[in-house]
Coordinates of C-alpha atoms and ligand atoms in Angstrom, one line a residue:
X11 CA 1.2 1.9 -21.0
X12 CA 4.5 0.6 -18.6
X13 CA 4.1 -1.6 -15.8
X14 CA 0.6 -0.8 -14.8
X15 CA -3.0 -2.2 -15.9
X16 CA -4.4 1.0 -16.4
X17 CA -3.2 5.0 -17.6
X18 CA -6.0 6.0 -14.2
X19 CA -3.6 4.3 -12.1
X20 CA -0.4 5.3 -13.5
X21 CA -1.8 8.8 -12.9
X22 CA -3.0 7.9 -9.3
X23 CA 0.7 6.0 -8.4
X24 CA 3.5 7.4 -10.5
X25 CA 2.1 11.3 -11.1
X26 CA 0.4 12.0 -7.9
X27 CA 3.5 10.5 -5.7
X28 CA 6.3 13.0 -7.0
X29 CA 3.7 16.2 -6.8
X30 CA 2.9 14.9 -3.1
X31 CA 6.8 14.9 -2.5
X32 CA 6.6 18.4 -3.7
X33 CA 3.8 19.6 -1.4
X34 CA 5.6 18.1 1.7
X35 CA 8.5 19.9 0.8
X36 CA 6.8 22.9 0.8
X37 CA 4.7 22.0 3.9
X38 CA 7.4 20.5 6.5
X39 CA 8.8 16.9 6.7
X40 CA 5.8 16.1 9.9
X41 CA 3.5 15.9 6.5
X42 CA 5.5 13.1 4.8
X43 CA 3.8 10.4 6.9
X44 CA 0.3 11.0 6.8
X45 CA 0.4 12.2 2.6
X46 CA 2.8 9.3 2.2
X47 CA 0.6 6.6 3.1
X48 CA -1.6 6.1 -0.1
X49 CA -4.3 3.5 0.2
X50 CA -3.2 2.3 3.8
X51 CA -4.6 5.0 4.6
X52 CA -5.4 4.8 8.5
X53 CA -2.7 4.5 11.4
X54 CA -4.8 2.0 13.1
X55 CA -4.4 -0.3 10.8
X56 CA -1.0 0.3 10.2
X57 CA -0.9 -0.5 14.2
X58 CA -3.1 -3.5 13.8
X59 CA -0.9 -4.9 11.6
X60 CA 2.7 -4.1 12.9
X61 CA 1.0 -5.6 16.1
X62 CA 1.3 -8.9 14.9
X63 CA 4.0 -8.9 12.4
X64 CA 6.6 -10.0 15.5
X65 CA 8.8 -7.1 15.1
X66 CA 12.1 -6.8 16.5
X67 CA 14.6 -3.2 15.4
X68 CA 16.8 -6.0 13.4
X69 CA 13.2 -7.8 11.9
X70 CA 14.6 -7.5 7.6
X71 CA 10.8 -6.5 6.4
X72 CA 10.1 -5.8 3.1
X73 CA 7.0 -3.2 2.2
X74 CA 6.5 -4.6 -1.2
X75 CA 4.5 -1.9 -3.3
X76 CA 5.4 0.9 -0.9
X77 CA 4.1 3.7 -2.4
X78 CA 5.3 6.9 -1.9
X79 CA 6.4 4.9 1.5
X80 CA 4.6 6.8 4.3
X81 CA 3.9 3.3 6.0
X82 CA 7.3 2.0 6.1
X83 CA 8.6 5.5 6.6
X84 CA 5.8 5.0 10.0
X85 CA 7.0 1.6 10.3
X86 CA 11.0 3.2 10.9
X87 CA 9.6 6.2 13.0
X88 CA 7.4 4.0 15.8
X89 CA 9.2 0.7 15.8
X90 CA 12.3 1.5 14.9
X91 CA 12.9 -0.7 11.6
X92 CA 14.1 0.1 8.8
X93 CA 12.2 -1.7 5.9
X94 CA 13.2 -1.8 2.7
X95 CA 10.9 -0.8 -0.2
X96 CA 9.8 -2.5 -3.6
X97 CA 7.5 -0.2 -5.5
X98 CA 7.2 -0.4 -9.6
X99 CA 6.5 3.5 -10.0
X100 CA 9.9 5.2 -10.2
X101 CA 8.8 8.7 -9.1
X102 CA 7.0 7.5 -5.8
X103 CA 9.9 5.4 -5.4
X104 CA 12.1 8.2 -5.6
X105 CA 9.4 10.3 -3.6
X106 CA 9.9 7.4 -1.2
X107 CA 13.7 7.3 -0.6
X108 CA 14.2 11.2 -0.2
X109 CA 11.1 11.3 2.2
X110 CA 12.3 8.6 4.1
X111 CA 15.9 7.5 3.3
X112 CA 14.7 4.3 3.3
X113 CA 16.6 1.7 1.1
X114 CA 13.9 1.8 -2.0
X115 CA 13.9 -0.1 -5.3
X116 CA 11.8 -0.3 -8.3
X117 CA 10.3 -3.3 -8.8
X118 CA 7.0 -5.4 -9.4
X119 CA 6.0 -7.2 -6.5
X120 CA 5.8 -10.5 -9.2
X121 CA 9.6 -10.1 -9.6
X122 CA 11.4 -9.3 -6.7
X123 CA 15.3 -8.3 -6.8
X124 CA 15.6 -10.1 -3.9
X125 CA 17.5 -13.9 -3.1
X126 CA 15.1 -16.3 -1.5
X127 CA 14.6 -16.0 1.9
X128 CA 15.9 -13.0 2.5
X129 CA 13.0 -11.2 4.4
X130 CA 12.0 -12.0 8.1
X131 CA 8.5 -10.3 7.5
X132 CA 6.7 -8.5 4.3
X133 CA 3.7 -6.2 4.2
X134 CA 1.7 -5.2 1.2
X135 CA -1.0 -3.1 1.7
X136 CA -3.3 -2.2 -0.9
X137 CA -1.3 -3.6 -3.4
X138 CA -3.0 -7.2 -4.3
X139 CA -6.5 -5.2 -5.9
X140 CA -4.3 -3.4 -8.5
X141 CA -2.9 -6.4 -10.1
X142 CA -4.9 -9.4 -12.1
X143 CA -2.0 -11.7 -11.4
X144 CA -2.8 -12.0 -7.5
X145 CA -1.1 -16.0 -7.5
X146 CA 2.0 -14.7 -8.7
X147 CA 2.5 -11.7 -6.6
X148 CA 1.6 -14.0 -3.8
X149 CA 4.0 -16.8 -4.9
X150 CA 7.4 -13.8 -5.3
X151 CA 6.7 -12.8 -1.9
X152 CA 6.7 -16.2 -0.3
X153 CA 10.2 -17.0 -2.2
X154 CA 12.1 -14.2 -1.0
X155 CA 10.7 -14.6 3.3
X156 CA 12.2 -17.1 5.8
X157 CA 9.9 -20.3 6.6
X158 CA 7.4 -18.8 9.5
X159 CA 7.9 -15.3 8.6
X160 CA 4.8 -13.3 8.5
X161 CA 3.1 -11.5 6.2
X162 CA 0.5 -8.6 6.5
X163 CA -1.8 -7.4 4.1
X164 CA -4.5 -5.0 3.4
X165 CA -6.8 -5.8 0.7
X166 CA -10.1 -3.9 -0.6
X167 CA -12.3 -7.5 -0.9
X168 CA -15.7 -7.1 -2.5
X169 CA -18.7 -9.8 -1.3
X170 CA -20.2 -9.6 -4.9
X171 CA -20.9 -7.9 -8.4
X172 CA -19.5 -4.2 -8.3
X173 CA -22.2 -1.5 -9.5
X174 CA -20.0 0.5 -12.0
X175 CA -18.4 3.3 -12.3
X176 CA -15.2 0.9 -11.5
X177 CA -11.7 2.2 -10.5
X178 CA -9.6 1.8 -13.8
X179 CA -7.3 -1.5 -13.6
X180 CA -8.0 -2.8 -10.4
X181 CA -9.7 -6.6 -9.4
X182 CA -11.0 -6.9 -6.3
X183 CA -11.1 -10.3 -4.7
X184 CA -13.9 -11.6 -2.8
X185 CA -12.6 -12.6 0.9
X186 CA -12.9 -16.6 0.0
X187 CA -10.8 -16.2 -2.8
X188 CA -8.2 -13.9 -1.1
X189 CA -8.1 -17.2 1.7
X190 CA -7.7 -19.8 -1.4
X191 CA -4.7 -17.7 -2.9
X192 CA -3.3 -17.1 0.5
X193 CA -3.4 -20.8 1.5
X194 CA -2.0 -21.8 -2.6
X195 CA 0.9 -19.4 -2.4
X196 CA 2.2 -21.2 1.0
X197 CA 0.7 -19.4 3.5
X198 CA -1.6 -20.0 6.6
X199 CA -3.7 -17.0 7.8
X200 CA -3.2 -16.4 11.4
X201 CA -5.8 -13.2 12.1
X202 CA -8.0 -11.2 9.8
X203 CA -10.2 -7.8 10.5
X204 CA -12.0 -5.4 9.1
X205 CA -10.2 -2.2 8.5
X206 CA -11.7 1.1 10.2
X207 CA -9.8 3.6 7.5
X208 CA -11.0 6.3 9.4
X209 CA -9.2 5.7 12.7
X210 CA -6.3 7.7 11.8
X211 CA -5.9 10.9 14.9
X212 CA -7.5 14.2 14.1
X213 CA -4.0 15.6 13.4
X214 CA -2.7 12.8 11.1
X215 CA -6.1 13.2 8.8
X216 CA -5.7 17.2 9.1
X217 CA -1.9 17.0 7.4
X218 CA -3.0 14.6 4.7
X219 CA -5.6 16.8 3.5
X220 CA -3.4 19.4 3.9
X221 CA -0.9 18.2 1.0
X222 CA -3.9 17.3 -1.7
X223 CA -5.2 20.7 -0.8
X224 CA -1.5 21.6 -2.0
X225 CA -1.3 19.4 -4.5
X226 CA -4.8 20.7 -6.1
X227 CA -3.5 24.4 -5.5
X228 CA -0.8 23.0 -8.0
X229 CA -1.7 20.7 -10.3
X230 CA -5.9 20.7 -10.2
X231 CA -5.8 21.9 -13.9
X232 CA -3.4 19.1 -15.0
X233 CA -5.3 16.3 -16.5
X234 CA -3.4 13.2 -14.6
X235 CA -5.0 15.2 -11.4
X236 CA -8.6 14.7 -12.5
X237 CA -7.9 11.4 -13.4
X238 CA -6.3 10.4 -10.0
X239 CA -8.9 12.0 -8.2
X240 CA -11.7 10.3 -10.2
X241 CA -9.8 6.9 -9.5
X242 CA -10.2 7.5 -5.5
X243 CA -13.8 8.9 -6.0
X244 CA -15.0 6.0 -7.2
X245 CA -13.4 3.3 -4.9
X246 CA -14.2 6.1 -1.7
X247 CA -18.3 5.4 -3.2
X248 CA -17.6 1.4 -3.6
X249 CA -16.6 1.7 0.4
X250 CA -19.3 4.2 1.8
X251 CA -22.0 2.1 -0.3
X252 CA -20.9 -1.0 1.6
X253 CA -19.8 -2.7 -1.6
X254 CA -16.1 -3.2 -1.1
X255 CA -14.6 -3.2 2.5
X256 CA -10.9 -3.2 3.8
X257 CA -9.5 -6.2 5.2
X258 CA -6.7 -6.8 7.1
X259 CA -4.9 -10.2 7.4
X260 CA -1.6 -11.4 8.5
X261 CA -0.4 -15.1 7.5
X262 CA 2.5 -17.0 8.1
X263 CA 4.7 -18.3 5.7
X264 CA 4.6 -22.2 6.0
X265 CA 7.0 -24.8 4.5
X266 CA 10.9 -24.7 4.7
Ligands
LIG304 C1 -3.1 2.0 -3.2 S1 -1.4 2.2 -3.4 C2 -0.7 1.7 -1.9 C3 0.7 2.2 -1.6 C4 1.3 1.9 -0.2 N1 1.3 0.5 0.0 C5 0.4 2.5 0.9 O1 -0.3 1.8 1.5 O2 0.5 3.8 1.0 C6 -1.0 0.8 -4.4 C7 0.5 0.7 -4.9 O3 0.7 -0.5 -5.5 C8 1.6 -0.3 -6.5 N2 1.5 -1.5 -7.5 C9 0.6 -1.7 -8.5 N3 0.9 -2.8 -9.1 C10 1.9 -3.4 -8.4 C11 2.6 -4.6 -8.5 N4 2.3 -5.5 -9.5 N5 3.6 -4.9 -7.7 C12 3.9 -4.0 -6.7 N6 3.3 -2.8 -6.5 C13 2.3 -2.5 -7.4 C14 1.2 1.0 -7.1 O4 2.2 1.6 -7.9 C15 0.9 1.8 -5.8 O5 2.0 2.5 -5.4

């Protein structure tokens, strides 16, 4: 195993992204968006958060673990930005920068390649469950943004005990201990929700079924498919069973 806590999720993040560059290829670049946002899944939250994240065009924002970067590639497209990507998996990074030609770099959101303070906002979305070390991803992110930058995040918390089958690698917070580790690593929350991820419009949800029905049509025999699907089966029963929920939070970075 490379950089990941689990084969399931290399499968799910470094497999799955470069066949869903293929599909959108073959489908039309007005898929890339809705199949490139993996776990962020809804554009209403994708709103919520931009909402507060006091954008400006020349805002320097970081999407640290960006996928196969359908939200920053969203994020360039609606409020014309153009953030720069951090993602450890090289094919959804390379997915990423010829979706999007967005500047994109492979890295772990605990090491960044980045001076401090070189970010005027950062989001991370569905990034913190899939790592153990939650403090220090926390800790890199608050090195490299300005004092009173902000930070949004989506996070799948869970209130207690998970009934199994678990999604391989991940560790899902509870929402006081997401608070504690925000409030450690320098930060001060400013506004938390609930995340609806199925507020996305009719046509966004339409395309990004479209592209996993093309994905299946070519790769449903491969073994990494089964695997990636059975990864999102199981967290998509945690969420309608009431067990995890999405959370949305944005927090400022304090000190400086
Ligand atoms: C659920 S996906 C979300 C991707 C993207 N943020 C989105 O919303 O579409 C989680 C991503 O986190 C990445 N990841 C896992 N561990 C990471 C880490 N330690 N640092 C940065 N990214 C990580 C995975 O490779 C994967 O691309």
């Amino acid at each position: 195993m490379s950089e990941l806590e689990s084969e399931a999720m290399e499968a799910e993040f470094d497999t799955v992204a470069g066949w869903t560059e293929e599909a959108v290829r073959a489908l039309g670049p007005e898929y890339a968006i809705p199949a490139g946002c993996r776990g962020s899944g809804s554009e209403g939250a994708l709103r919520w958060l931009a909402d507060r994240l006091d954008l400006r065009p020349d805002t320097r924002l970081l999407d640290s673990g960006a996928g196969v970067g359908g939200p920053a590639g969203w994020l360039a497209a609606q409020r014309g930005l153009r953030p720069v990507c951090a993602e450890p998996m090289a094919a959804a990074v390379r997915a990423g920068r010829r979706l999007f030609g967005l500047p994109s770099v492979v890295a772990v959101s605990q090491y960044l390649p980045f001076a401090d303070a070189s970010f005027d906002a950062a989001w991370c979305l569905g990034v913190l469950c899939t790592t153990s070390d939650k403090a220090g991803l926390l800790a890199e992110l608050r090195r490299v943004l300005v004092p009173g930058a902000r930070l949004g995040l989506l996070v799948f918390v869970a209130d207690g005990p998970l009934p199994p089958p678990l999604p391989e690698g991940n560790e899902f917070p509870s929402e006081g201990e997401l608070r504690r580790l925000l409030a450690d690593a320098g930060f001060r929350l400013e506004a938390s929700a609930g995340a609806d991820l199925g507020d996305s419009p009719e046509e966004w949800t339409r395309r990004a079924d479209a592209v996993e029905a093309e994905v299946e049509r070519r790769h449903g025999a491969d073994p990494a498919f089964g695997q990636a699907q059975e990864q999102s089966r199981r967290v998509g029963r945690l969420l309608s069973d009431d067990a995890l929920r999405g959370w949305l939070g944005v927090a400022v970075a304090t000190g400086g």
